[in-house]
mmCIF file of C-alpha atoms and ligand atoms in Angstrom:
data_model
loop_
_atom_site.group_PDB
_atom_site.id
_atom_site.type_symbol
_atom_site.label_atom_id
_atom_site.label_comp_id
_atom_site.label_asym_id
_atom_site.label_seq_id
_atom_site.Cartn_x
_atom_site.Cartn_y
_atom_site.Cartn_z
ATOM 1 C CA UNK A 276 15.600 -8.679 62.213
ATOM 2 C CA UNK A 277 13.272 -10.119 64.858
ATOM 3 C CA UNK A 278 15.718 -9.832 67.733
ATOM 4 C CA UNK A 279 15.759 -7.949 71.005
ATOM 5 C CA UNK A 280 17.627 -5.044 69.404
ATOM 6 C CA UNK A 281 14.875 -4.437 66.828
ATOM 7 C CA UNK A 282 13.079 -1.517 68.545
ATOM 8 C CA UNK A 283 16.332 -0.004 69.817
ATOM 9 C CA UNK A 284 17.824 -0.117 66.323
ATOM 10 C CA UNK A 285 14.744 1.644 64.892
ATOM 11 C CA UNK A 286 15.207 4.433 67.435
ATOM 12 C CA UNK A 287 18.893 4.839 66.747
ATOM 13 C CA UNK A 288 18.737 4.692 62.977
ATOM 14 C CA UNK A 289 15.936 7.276 62.784
ATOM 15 C CA UNK A 290 17.335 9.400 65.646
ATOM 16 C CA UNK A 291 13.992 8.744 67.366
ATOM 17 C CA UNK A 292 12.063 10.562 64.636
ATOM 18 C CA UNK A 293 10.122 7.423 63.644
ATOM 19 C CA UNK A 294 8.324 7.679 67.004
ATOM 20 C CA UNK A 295 7.081 11.184 66.166
ATOM 21 C CA UNK A 296 6.001 10.065 62.699
ATOM 22 C CA UNK A 297 4.206 7.017 64.138
ATOM 23 C CA UNK A 298 2.442 9.258 66.663
ATOM 24 C CA UNK A 299 1.337 11.633 63.918
ATOM 25 C CA UNK A 300 0.274 8.648 61.789
ATOM 26 C CA UNK A 301 -1.767 6.991 64.559
ATOM 27 C CA UNK A 302 -3.600 10.259 65.280
ATOM 28 C CA UNK A 303 -4.398 10.517 61.589
ATOM 29 C CA UNK A 304 -5.593 6.898 61.593
ATOM 30 C CA UNK A 305 -8.013 7.725 64.415
ATOM 31 C CA UNK A 306 -9.598 10.406 62.239
ATOM 32 C CA UNK A 307 -10.358 7.797 59.570
ATOM 33 C CA UNK A 308 -11.266 4.793 61.738
ATOM 34 C CA UNK A 309 -14.797 4.375 63.080
ATOM 35 C CA UNK A 310 -14.250 2.560 66.423
ATOM 36 C CA UNK A 311 -17.122 0.110 65.796
ATOM 37 C CA UNK A 312 -15.468 -1.112 62.568
ATOM 38 C CA UNK A 313 -12.568 -3.508 61.969
ATOM 39 C CA UNK A 314 -9.059 -2.177 61.402
ATOM 40 C CA UNK A 315 -6.139 -4.250 60.108
ATOM 41 C CA UNK A 316 -2.438 -3.490 60.608
ATOM 42 C CA UNK A 317 -0.541 -5.332 57.840
ATOM 43 C CA UNK A 318 3.176 -6.014 58.474
ATOM 44 C CA UNK A 319 2.309 -5.136 62.061
ATOM 45 C CA UNK A 320 5.780 -5.933 63.418
ATOM 46 C CA UNK A 321 6.168 -5.344 67.144
ATOM 47 C CA UNK A 322 2.772 -3.593 67.383
ATOM 48 C CA UNK A 323 3.762 0.076 67.659
ATOM 49 C CA UNK A 324 0.723 1.390 65.814
ATOM 50 C CA UNK A 325 -1.906 -0.415 67.886
ATOM 51 C CA UNK A 326 0.025 0.608 70.991
ATOM 52 C CA UNK A 327 -0.387 4.258 69.986
ATOM 53 C CA UNK A 328 -3.936 3.921 68.685
ATOM 54 C CA UNK A 329 -6.624 4.932 71.141
ATOM 55 C CA UNK A 330 -8.703 1.807 70.493
ATOM 56 C CA UNK A 331 -9.103 -1.410 72.462
ATOM 57 C CA UNK A 332 -11.073 -3.709 70.173
ATOM 58 C CA UNK A 333 -11.799 -4.539 66.513
ATOM 59 C CA UNK A 334 -8.022 -4.698 66.019
ATOM 60 C CA UNK A 335 -6.407 -7.220 63.623
ATOM 61 C CA UNK A 336 -2.671 -7.708 63.100
ATOM 62 C CA UNK A 337 -0.995 -9.605 60.253
ATOM 63 C CA UNK A 338 2.732 -10.383 60.017
ATOM 64 C CA UNK A 339 4.692 -13.397 58.689
ATOM 65 C CA UNK A 340 7.064 -13.494 61.694
ATOM 66 C CA UNK A 341 5.643 -14.981 64.890
ATOM 67 C CA UNK A 342 8.329 -13.360 67.113
ATOM 68 C CA UNK A 343 6.998 -9.954 66.022
ATOM 69 C CA UNK A 344 3.544 -10.890 67.312
ATOM 70 C CA UNK A 345 5.072 -12.062 70.606
ATOM 71 C CA UNK A 346 6.662 -8.651 71.096
ATOM 72 C CA UNK A 347 3.419 -6.939 70.177
ATOM 73 C CA UNK A 348 1.455 -9.071 72.661
ATOM 74 C CA UNK A 349 3.892 -8.002 75.342
ATOM 75 C CA UNK A 350 3.520 -4.326 74.429
ATOM 76 C CA UNK A 351 -0.254 -4.397 73.910
ATOM 77 C CA UNK A 352 -1.458 -6.431 76.886
ATOM 78 C CA UNK A 353 -4.453 -4.171 77.468
ATOM 79 C CA UNK A 354 -5.692 -4.470 73.896
ATOM 80 C CA UNK A 355 -7.841 -7.118 72.328
ATOM 81 C CA UNK A 356 -5.926 -7.871 69.113
ATOM 82 C CA UNK A 357 -6.613 -10.741 66.729
ATOM 83 C CA UNK A 358 -3.176 -11.914 65.498
ATOM 84 C CA UNK A 359 -2.552 -13.892 62.330
ATOM 85 C CA UNK A 360 0.634 -15.116 60.678
ATOM 86 C CA UNK A 361 0.608 -14.349 56.988
ATOM 87 C CA UNK A 362 1.636 -12.234 54.035
ATOM 88 C CA UNK A 363 0.010 -9.199 52.421
ATOM 89 C CA UNK A 364 0.047 -11.095 49.125
ATOM 90 C CA UNK A 365 -2.467 -13.667 50.442
ATOM 91 C CA UNK A 366 -4.424 -12.335 53.366
ATOM 92 C CA UNK A 367 -6.345 -14.773 55.570
ATOM 93 C CA UNK A 368 -9.532 -12.670 55.769
ATOM 94 C CA UNK A 369 -12.864 -12.647 53.986
ATOM 95 C CA UNK A 370 -13.758 -9.929 51.513
ATOM 96 C CA UNK A 371 -15.145 -6.521 52.586
ATOM 97 C CA UNK A 372 -14.116 -7.186 56.200
ATOM 98 C CA UNK A 373 -12.205 -4.026 57.145
ATOM 99 C CA UNK A 374 -13.070 -0.350 57.185
ATOM 100 C CA UNK A 375 -9.364 0.514 57.460
ATOM 101 C CA UNK A 376 -6.217 -1.295 56.387
ATOM 102 C CA UNK A 377 -2.994 0.262 57.600
ATOM 103 C CA UNK A 378 0.676 -0.461 57.036
ATOM 104 C CA UNK A 379 3.769 1.274 58.403
ATOM 105 C CA UNK A 380 7.168 0.573 56.899
ATOM 106 C CA UNK A 381 5.906 -2.686 55.418
ATOM 107 C CA UNK A 382 4.934 -1.936 51.814
ATOM 108 C CA UNK A 383 8.572 -1.909 50.684
ATOM 109 C CA UNK A 384 8.845 -5.503 51.959
ATOM 110 C CA UNK A 385 5.911 -6.784 49.914
ATOM 111 C CA UNK A 386 7.377 -9.194 47.361
ATOM 112 C CA UNK A 387 4.511 -8.476 44.978
ATOM 113 C CA UNK A 388 3.062 -5.018 45.556
ATOM 114 C CA UNK A 389 0.273 -5.246 42.969
ATOM 115 C CA UNK A 390 -0.912 -8.590 44.346
ATOM 116 C CA UNK A 391 -0.816 -7.166 47.877
ATOM 117 C CA UNK A 392 -2.723 -4.024 46.873
ATOM 118 C CA UNK A 393 -5.361 -6.221 45.185
ATOM 119 C CA UNK A 394 -5.650 -8.263 48.394
ATOM 120 C CA UNK A 395 -6.027 -5.049 50.383
ATOM 121 C CA UNK A 396 -8.781 -3.967 48.006
ATOM 122 C CA UNK A 397 -10.540 -7.349 48.354
ATOM 123 C CA UNK A 398 -10.533 -7.200 52.175
ATOM 124 C CA UNK A 399 -11.587 -3.541 52.382
ATOM 125 C CA UNK A 400 -15.217 -2.463 52.539
ATOM 126 C CA UNK A 401 -16.555 -0.024 49.955
ATOM 127 C CA UNK A 402 -15.580 3.517 51.058
ATOM 128 C CA UNK A 403 -12.877 1.972 53.265
ATOM 129 C CA UNK A 404 -9.373 3.433 53.432
ATOM 130 C CA UNK A 405 -5.877 2.069 52.939
ATOM 131 C CA UNK A 406 -3.274 4.208 54.685
ATOM 132 C CA UNK A 407 0.399 3.486 54.655
ATOM 133 C CA UNK A 408 3.602 5.179 55.752
ATOM 134 C CA UNK A 409 6.920 4.433 54.082
ATOM 135 C CA UNK A 410 10.434 5.745 53.623
ATOM 136 C CA UNK A 411 11.346 6.929 50.155
ATOM 137 C CA UNK A 412 13.754 9.063 48.190
ATOM 138 C CA UNK A 413 13.564 12.798 48.984
ATOM 139 C CA UNK A 414 12.611 15.002 46.001
ATOM 140 C CA UNK A 415 15.006 17.842 46.833
ATOM 141 C CA UNK A 416 18.607 17.270 45.759
ATOM 142 C CA UNK A 417 20.068 18.675 48.959
ATOM 143 C CA UNK A 418 18.087 16.181 51.032
ATOM 144 C CA UNK A 419 18.503 13.349 48.600
ATOM 145 C CA UNK A 420 22.344 13.374 48.538
ATOM 146 C CA UNK A 421 22.685 13.408 52.337
ATOM 147 C CA UNK A 422 19.920 10.814 52.700
ATOM 148 C CA UNK A 423 21.650 8.503 50.199
ATOM 149 C CA UNK A 424 24.975 8.959 51.978
ATOM 150 C CA UNK A 425 23.254 8.014 55.246
ATOM 151 C CA UNK A 426 21.609 4.942 53.674
ATOM 152 C CA UNK A 427 24.705 3.688 51.890
ATOM 153 C CA UNK A 428 27.248 4.257 54.650
ATOM 154 C CA UNK A 429 25.881 5.057 58.078
ATOM 155 C CA UNK A 430 22.921 2.637 58.202
ATOM 156 C CA UNK A 431 24.806 -0.614 57.368
ATOM 157 C CA UNK A 432 27.575 0.502 59.757
ATOM 158 C CA UNK A 433 25.036 0.988 62.578
ATOM 159 C CA UNK A 434 23.488 -2.365 61.714
ATOM 160 C CA UNK A 435 26.781 -4.191 62.126
ATOM 161 C CA UNK A 436 27.714 -2.241 65.263
ATOM 162 C CA UNK A 437 24.464 -2.476 67.227
ATOM 163 C CA UNK A 438 22.431 -5.348 65.811
ATOM 164 C CA UNK A 439 25.479 -7.320 64.583
ATOM 165 C CA UNK A 440 23.558 -7.703 61.360
ATOM 166 C CA UNK A 441 25.021 -5.610 58.533
ATOM 167 C CA UNK A 442 23.233 -7.615 55.829
ATOM 168 C CA UNK A 443 19.689 -6.877 57.051
ATOM 169 C CA UNK A 444 20.418 -3.165 57.305
ATOM 170 C CA UNK A 445 22.087 -3.152 53.904
ATOM 171 C CA UNK A 446 18.857 -4.745 52.603
ATOM 172 C CA UNK A 447 16.852 -2.061 54.400
ATOM 173 C CA UNK A 448 18.926 0.693 52.757
ATOM 174 C CA UNK A 449 18.599 -0.928 49.303
ATOM 175 C CA UNK A 450 14.832 -1.413 49.662
ATOM 176 C CA UNK A 451 14.351 2.261 50.609
ATOM 177 C CA UNK A 452 16.400 3.411 47.613
ATOM 178 C CA UNK A 453 14.451 1.115 45.291
ATOM 179 C CA UNK A 454 11.029 2.138 46.624
ATOM 180 C CA UNK A 455 8.855 3.418 43.736
ATOM 181 C CA UNK A 456 8.216 7.158 43.515
ATOM 182 C CA UNK A 457 4.851 8.707 44.388
ATOM 183 C CA UNK A 458 3.573 8.667 40.796
ATOM 184 C CA UNK A 459 4.343 4.952 40.371
ATOM 185 C CA UNK A 460 2.750 4.053 43.719
ATOM 186 C CA UNK A 461 -0.441 5.946 42.827
ATOM 187 C CA UNK A 462 -0.536 4.197 39.434
ATOM 188 C CA UNK A 463 0.026 0.782 41.001
ATOM 189 C CA UNK A 464 -2.716 1.331 43.579
ATOM 190 C CA UNK A 465 -5.092 2.472 40.844
ATOM 191 C CA UNK A 466 -4.496 -0.838 39.037
ATOM 192 C CA UNK A 467 -5.817 -2.454 42.228
ATOM 193 C CA UNK A 468 -8.816 -0.073 42.262
ATOM 194 C CA UNK A 469 -7.499 1.917 45.200
ATOM 195 C CA UNK A 470 -7.900 5.623 44.544
ATOM 196 C CA UNK A 471 -5.436 8.215 45.737
ATOM 197 C CA UNK A 472 -6.803 10.830 48.137
ATOM 198 C CA UNK A 473 -3.699 12.454 49.576
ATOM 199 C CA UNK A 474 0.022 12.124 50.241
ATOM 200 C CA UNK A 475 1.682 13.794 53.215
ATOM 201 C CA UNK A 476 5.448 14.200 52.857
ATOM 202 C CA UNK A 477 7.991 14.644 55.628
ATOM 203 C CA UNK A 478 11.565 15.769 54.948
ATOM 204 C CA UNK A 479 10.790 16.260 51.295
ATOM 205 C CA UNK A 480 9.580 12.672 50.835
ATOM 206 C CA UNK A 481 12.182 10.818 52.945
ATOM 207 C CA UNK A 482 9.069 9.629 54.787
ATOM 208 C CA UNK A 483 5.539 9.806 53.366
ATOM 209 C CA UNK A 484 1.984 8.891 54.307
ATOM 210 C CA UNK A 485 -0.256 7.721 51.473
ATOM 211 C CA UNK A 486 -4.058 7.665 51.728
ATOM 212 C CA UNK A 487 -6.154 5.597 49.302
ATOM 213 C CA UNK A 488 -9.879 4.887 49.157
ATOM 214 C CA UNK A 489 -11.829 1.905 47.828
ATOM 215 C CA UNK A 490 -14.731 3.385 45.853
HETATM 216 C C1 SAM B 792 10.162 -2.623 59.150
HETATM 217 S S1 SAM B 792 9.024 -3.736 59.855
HETATM 218 C C2 SAM B 792 7.685 -2.644 60.251
HETATM 219 C C3 SAM B 792 6.901 -3.099 61.436
HETATM 220 C C4 SAM B 792 5.832 -2.161 61.956
HETATM 221 N N1 SAM B 792 4.771 -1.963 61.012
HETATM 222 C C5 SAM B 792 6.400 -0.845 62.393
HETATM 223 O O1 SAM B 792 6.028 0.179 61.843
HETATM 224 O O2 SAM B 792 7.219 -0.837 63.312
HETATM 225 C C6 SAM B 792 8.440 -4.645 58.471
HETATM 226 C C7 SAM B 792 7.528 -5.804 58.806
HETATM 227 O O3 SAM B 792 7.044 -6.349 57.569
HETATM 228 C C8 SAM B 792 6.856 -7.729 57.740
HETATM 229 N N2 SAM B 792 6.745 -8.317 56.386
HETATM 230 C C9 SAM B 792 7.754 -8.666 55.542
HETATM 231 N N3 SAM B 792 7.261 -9.125 54.379
HETATM 232 C C10 SAM B 792 5.905 -9.053 54.470
HETATM 233 C C11 SAM B 792 4.827 -9.366 53.591
HETATM 234 N N4 SAM B 792 5.066 -9.829 52.354
HETATM 235 N N5 SAM B 792 3.565 -9.194 54.024
HETATM 236 C C12 SAM B 792 3.329 -8.707 55.265
HETATM 237 N N6 SAM B 792 4.299 -8.370 56.144
HETATM 238 C C13 SAM B 792 5.576 -8.536 55.745
HETATM 239 C C14 SAM B 792 8.062 -8.134 58.558
HETATM 240 O O4 SAM B 792 7.887 -9.368 59.199
HETATM 241 C C15 SAM B 792 8.184 -6.962 59.525
HETATM 242 O O5 SAM B 792 7.517 -7.201 60.735
#
């Protein structure tokens, strides 16, 4: 999906709403992050979150795809970001290094979520926070049936039309539908000693922000 249509496709498929959610999310992140401490964006993609974050240093970005970092470097020229290629399952950082670890629309891509959450716990300082935002299945039936129709029909169609890549967008739709519910995510995080503080739902859970703390 690392092509020039990536950002455009995100705008079209979310009708631009993902920008509002990312703005809300980055403002929330600023409330948690102490500027003198290190913050990591896992699955950082094209660098939207650091672009929105009102911080210039102590920024770390991890993503397995080097083209994503290139796009982020282009977008974030005024920021001092330490980029690394790598996976959430095996993070190239020492323990207790970050006050905040953040992830937007990346957790559903983790091949092994428990392993990744344990890595996040290892790299977080005590009293540090793990915040992530992810699409999911809406709780309310009225939302859920239209959302599923959108995922199963409209999204792969858009993918083939605009990005000429139906398969990736079919995968995206499948991974959203398979994303664990809130209860399972909280349980999984607890197994990695990350304790649930709060979940903020948008559109009845079609998009949610999870906040966990390392005690
Ligand atoms: C949908 S994009 C989200 C990018 C960005 N966080 C955003 O909000 O725009 C998902 C990102 O997850 C990355 N990714 C996939 N598998 C990963 C893994 N196991 N660990 C870390 N990042 C991963 C991909 O390379 C991609 O950049």
